[in-house]
PDB file of C-alpha atoms in Angstrom:
ATOM      1  CA  UNK A   7     144.286 119.245 119.980  1.00 47.00           C
ATOM      2  CA  UNK A   8     146.844 118.639 122.601  1.00 50.00           C
ATOM      3  CA  UNK A   9     149.465 119.596 120.086  1.00 55.00           C
ATOM      4  CA  UNK A  10     147.957 123.072 119.620  1.00 54.00           C
ATOM      5  CA  UNK A  11     147.839 123.704 123.323  1.00 58.00           C
ATOM      6  CA  UNK A  12     151.547 123.037 123.674  1.00 59.00           C
ATOM      7  CA  UNK A  13     152.293 125.335 120.671  1.00 64.00           C
ATOM      8  CA  UNK A  14     150.504 128.211 122.417  1.00 64.00           C
ATOM      9  CA  UNK A  15     153.076 128.041 125.165  1.00 68.00           C
ATOM     10  CA  UNK A  16     155.885 128.330 122.600  1.00 67.00           C
ATOM     11  CA  UNK A  17     154.385 131.249 120.643  1.00 69.00           C
ATOM     12  CA  UNK A  18     154.900 134.794 121.871  1.00 67.00           C
ATOM     13  CA  UNK A  19     151.721 136.775 122.339  1.00 74.00           C
ATOM     14  CA  UNK A  20     153.366 140.181 121.580  1.00 74.00           C
ATOM     15  CA  UNK A  21     156.631 139.463 119.762  1.00 69.00           C
ATOM     16  CA  UNK A  22     157.284 143.147 118.940  1.00 69.00           C
ATOM     17  CA  UNK A  23     157.466 144.032 122.621  1.00 70.00           C
ATOM     18  CA  UNK A  24     159.950 141.356 123.656  1.00 70.00           C
ATOM     19  CA  UNK A  25     163.441 142.364 124.756  1.00 69.00           C
ATOM     20  CA  UNK A  26     165.033 139.463 122.890  1.00 68.00           C
ATOM     21  CA  UNK A  27     164.688 137.714 119.545  1.00 67.00           C
ATOM     22  CA  UNK A  28     161.731 135.359 119.693  1.00 66.00           C
ATOM     23  CA  UNK A  29     162.831 133.113 116.800  1.00 69.00           C
ATOM     24  CA  UNK A  30     166.094 131.383 116.002  1.00 69.00           C
ATOM     25  CA  UNK A  31     166.659 133.580 112.909  1.00 70.00           C
ATOM     26  CA  UNK A  32     165.495 136.798 114.542  1.00 71.00           C
ATOM     27  CA  UNK A  33     167.617 139.911 114.835  1.00 70.00           C
ATOM     28  CA  UNK A  34     169.763 140.291 117.895  1.00 70.00           C
ATOM     29  CA  UNK A  35     168.320 142.870 120.215  1.00 66.00           C
ATOM     30  CA  UNK A  36     170.804 144.512 122.527  1.00 70.00           C
ATOM     31  CA  UNK A  37     169.721 146.982 125.151  1.00 66.00           C
ATOM     32  CA  UNK A  38     171.115 150.476 124.502  1.00 69.00           C
ATOM     33  CA  UNK A  39     173.272 152.147 127.069  1.00 72.00           C
ATOM     34  CA  UNK A  40     171.128 155.188 127.864  1.00 75.00           C
ATOM     35  CA  UNK A  41     174.182 157.139 129.046  1.00 80.00           C
ATOM     36  CA  UNK A  42     175.847 156.774 125.637  1.00 82.00           C
ATOM     37  CA  UNK A  43     172.677 157.744 123.786  1.00 81.00           C
ATOM     38  CA  UNK A  44     172.157 160.832 125.915  1.00 86.00           C
ATOM     39  CA  UNK A  45     175.852 161.708 125.767  1.00 86.00           C
ATOM     40  CA  UNK A  46     175.886 161.611 121.964  1.00 88.00           C
ATOM     41  CA  UNK A  47     172.676 163.642 121.812  1.00 90.00           C
ATOM     42  CA  UNK A  48     174.051 166.296 124.166  1.00 90.00           C
ATOM     43  CA  UNK A  49     177.316 166.450 122.200  1.00 92.00           C
ATOM     44  CA  UNK A  50     175.433 166.885 118.916  1.00 93.00           C
ATOM     45  CA  UNK A  51     173.217 169.552 120.487  1.00 94.00           C
ATOM     46  CA  UNK A  52     176.253 171.455 121.825  1.00 94.00           C
ATOM     47  CA  UNK A  53     178.031 171.304 118.462  1.00 95.00           C
ATOM     48  CA  UNK A  54     174.944 172.633 116.696  1.00 95.00           C
ATOM     49  CA  UNK A  55     174.344 175.448 119.181  1.00 95.00           C
ATOM     50  CA  UNK A  56     178.053 176.386 119.204  1.00 95.00           C
ATOM     51  CA  UNK A  57     177.941 176.631 115.410  1.00 96.00           C
ATOM     52  CA  UNK A  58     174.829 178.833 115.569  1.00 97.00           C
ATOM     53  CA  UNK A  59     176.381 181.017 118.293  1.00 96.00           C
ATOM     54  CA  UNK A  60     179.519 181.489 116.179  1.00 96.00           C
ATOM     55  CA  UNK A  61     177.359 182.528 113.224  1.00 97.00           C
ATOM     56  CA  UNK A  62     175.462 185.036 115.398  1.00 97.00           C
ATOM     57  CA  UNK A  63     178.772 186.385 116.729  1.00 97.00           C
ATOM     58  CA  UNK A  64     180.030 186.937 113.165  1.00 97.00           C
ATOM     59  CA  UNK A  65     176.799 188.741 112.280  1.00 97.00           C
ATOM     60  CA  UNK A  66     177.144 190.860 115.421  1.00 97.00           C
ATOM     61  CA  UNK A  67     180.713 191.806 114.467  1.00 97.00           C
ATOM     62  CA  UNK A  68     179.572 192.803 110.974  1.00 97.00           C
ATOM     63  CA  UNK A  69     176.781 194.956 112.413  1.00 97.00           C
ATOM     64  CA  UNK A  70     179.228 196.591 114.839  1.00 97.00           C
ATOM     65  CA  UNK A  71     181.611 197.386 111.970  1.00 96.00           C
ATOM     66  CA  UNK A  72     178.747 198.834 109.918  1.00 94.00           C
ATOM     67  CA  UNK A  73     177.610 200.948 112.877  1.00 95.00           C
ATOM     68  CA  UNK A  74     181.169 202.203 113.374  1.00 93.00           C
ATOM     69  CA  UNK A  75     181.421 203.138 109.679  1.00 87.00           C
ATOM     70  CA  UNK A  76     178.105 205.021 109.860  1.00 87.00           C
ATOM     71  CA  UNK A  77     179.226 206.822 113.015  1.00 89.00           C
ATOM     72  CA  UNK A  78     182.474 207.841 111.314  1.00 85.00           C
ATOM     73  CA  UNK A  79     180.531 208.994 108.246  1.00 83.00           C
ATOM     74  CA  UNK A  80     178.267 211.137 110.468  1.00 86.00           C
ATOM     75  CA  UNK A  81     181.296 212.643 112.229  1.00 86.00           C
ATOM     76  CA  UNK A  82     182.976 213.541 108.940  1.00 84.00           C
ATOM     77  CA  UNK A  83     179.674 214.876 107.532  1.00 86.00           C
ATOM     78  CA  UNK A  84     179.255 217.138 110.567  1.00 89.00           C
ATOM     79  CA  UNK A  85     182.812 218.405 110.114  1.00 88.00           C
ATOM     80  CA  UNK A  86     182.107 219.075 106.432  1.00 90.00           C
ATOM     81  CA  UNK A  87     178.946 221.074 107.123  1.00 90.00           C
ATOM     82  CA  UNK A  88     180.764 223.136 109.765  1.00 91.00           C
ATOM     83  CA  UNK A  89     183.815 223.640 107.498  1.00 91.00           C
ATOM     84  CA  UNK A  90     184.534 226.716 105.406  1.00 92.00           C
ATOM     85  CA  UNK A  91     183.344 226.304 101.796  1.00 90.00           C
ATOM     86  CA  UNK A  92     183.973 228.925  99.138  1.00 90.00           C
ATOM     87  CA  UNK A  93     181.756 227.093  96.639  1.00 90.00           C
ATOM     88  CA  UNK A  94     178.474 225.178  96.508  1.00 91.00           C
ATOM     89  CA  UNK A  95     179.113 221.413  96.499  1.00 91.00           C
ATOM     90  CA  UNK A  96     177.368 219.572  93.668  1.00 92.00           C
ATOM     91  CA  UNK A  97     175.840 216.118  93.979  1.00 93.00           C
ATOM     92  CA  UNK A  98     178.133 213.366  92.748  1.00 92.00           C
ATOM     93  CA  UNK A  99     181.345 215.429  92.826  1.00 93.00           C
ATOM     94  CA  UNK A 100     184.411 214.577  94.892  1.00 93.00           C
ATOM     95  CA  UNK A 101     185.872 217.040  97.407  1.00 94.00           C
ATOM     96  CA  UNK A 102     188.671 217.039  99.963  1.00 93.00           C
ATOM     97  CA  UNK A 103     188.436 217.932 103.629  1.00 92.00           C
ATOM     98  CA  UNK A 104     191.477 219.488 105.312  1.00 92.00           C
ATOM     99  CA  UNK A 105     192.230 220.720 108.813  1.00 92.00           C
ATOM    100  CA  UNK A 106     193.973 224.073 109.202  1.00 90.00           C
ATOM    101  CA  UNK A 107     196.690 224.790 111.753  1.00 88.00           C
ATOM    102  CA  UNK A 108     194.161 226.760 113.851  1.00 90.00           C
ATOM    103  CA  UNK A 109     191.918 223.644 114.076  1.00 87.00           C
ATOM    104  CA  UNK A 110     189.192 224.784 111.676  1.00 91.00           C
ATOM    105  CA  UNK A 111     188.196 222.681 108.685  1.00 92.00           C
ATOM    106  CA  UNK A 112     188.001 223.643 105.025  1.00 94.00           C
ATOM    107  CA  UNK A 113     186.403 221.795 102.105  1.00 93.00           C
ATOM    108  CA  UNK A 114     188.453 222.074  98.933  1.00 92.00           C
ATOM    109  CA  UNK A 115     188.260 221.118  95.277  1.00 91.00           C
ATOM    110  CA  UNK A 116     192.016 220.422  95.271  1.00 89.00           C
ATOM    111  CA  UNK A 117     193.213 216.949  96.247  1.00 87.00           C
ATOM    112  CA  UNK A 118     196.198 216.252  98.510  1.00 85.00           C
ATOM    113  CA  UNK A 119     198.421 215.227  95.584  1.00 83.00           C
ATOM    114  CA  UNK A 120     197.662 218.397  93.621  1.00 84.00           C
ATOM    115  CA  UNK A 121     199.161 220.946  96.042  1.00 80.00           C
ATOM    116  CA  UNK A 122     202.764 220.362  95.081  1.00 78.00           C
ATOM    117  CA  UNK A 123     205.293 221.457  97.724  1.00 80.00           C
ATOM    118  CA  UNK A 124     203.094 224.078  99.308  1.00 78.00           C
ATOM    119  CA  UNK A 125     200.726 222.511 101.809  1.00 78.00           C
ATOM    120  CA  UNK A 126     198.541 225.249 103.272  1.00 82.00           C
ATOM    121  CA  UNK A 127     196.812 222.913 105.735  1.00 87.00           C
ATOM    122  CA  UNK A 128     197.874 221.047 108.864  1.00 88.00           C
ATOM    123  CA  UNK A 129     196.514 217.720 107.644  1.00 89.00           C
ATOM    124  CA  UNK A 130     194.335 215.994 105.099  1.00 90.00           C
ATOM    125  CA  UNK A 131     191.230 214.514 106.747  1.00 88.00           C
ATOM    126  CA  UNK A 132     189.115 212.777 104.087  1.00 89.00           C
ATOM    127  CA  UNK A 133     188.112 212.407 100.458  1.00 92.00           C
ATOM    128  CA  UNK A 134     184.343 212.839 100.267  1.00 92.00           C
ATOM    129  CA  UNK A 135     181.606 212.706  97.649  1.00 93.00           C
ATOM    130  CA  UNK A 136     178.231 214.409  98.000  1.00 91.00           C
ATOM    131  CA  UNK A 137     175.341 211.950  97.601  1.00 90.00           C
ATOM    132  CA  UNK A 138     171.837 212.740  96.321  1.00 91.00           C
ATOM    133  CA  UNK A 139     170.370 212.776  99.840  1.00 85.00           C
ATOM    134  CA  UNK A 140     172.991 215.403 100.845  1.00 86.00           C
ATOM    135  CA  UNK A 141     174.962 212.974 102.959  1.00 86.00           C
ATOM    136  CA  UNK A 142     178.628 212.399 102.268  1.00 89.00           C
ATOM    137  CA  UNK A 143     180.302 209.207 101.132  1.00 89.00           C
ATOM    138  CA  UNK A 144     183.662 209.103 102.886  1.00 87.00           C
ATOM    139  CA  UNK A 145     186.137 207.365 100.592  1.00 82.00           C
ATOM    140  CA  UNK A 146     189.227 207.846 102.731  1.00 73.00           C
ATOM    141  CA  UNK A 147     189.961 209.089 106.191  1.00 57.00           C
ATOM    142  CA  UNK A 148     193.154 208.982 108.227  1.00 55.00           C
ATOM    143  CA  UNK A 149     191.296 208.334 111.488  1.00 46.00           C
ATOM    144  CA  UNK A 150     191.433 211.917 112.798  1.00 45.00           C
ATOM    145  CA  UNK A 151     187.785 212.533 111.921  1.00 43.00           C
ATOM    146  CA  UNK A 152     186.431 210.084 114.493  1.00 41.00           C
TER     147      UNK A 152
END
């Protein structure tokens, strides 16, 4: 029995909680440098959040571009409805918005390339198409409508 008592001194009571290997063939346990662990974790967190912020910024830019396009479409639509029209626009047809020399607008069936040498208007503003909800799809504008 004396042998067992001496073995108790050599056996670890809680080997999983020891800071070192408790047997000759046990795995080497090295204490981690907490600064390195936290540094790597913070770096990974920053990379992830920077990536997410960049994605949100791209989405924000897309929304801003879409809002700008809608605003421009509204501006051109308002110009069209205040322009002189000598016909009733039909849904799905393409029309051309021009600005006269006196600053008034006119909606025409004749495109800018169809006038030949005589250009009765100051400038071409936009090619538009009437949609089913009576809004206008602006295919081309030279920037003067905004």
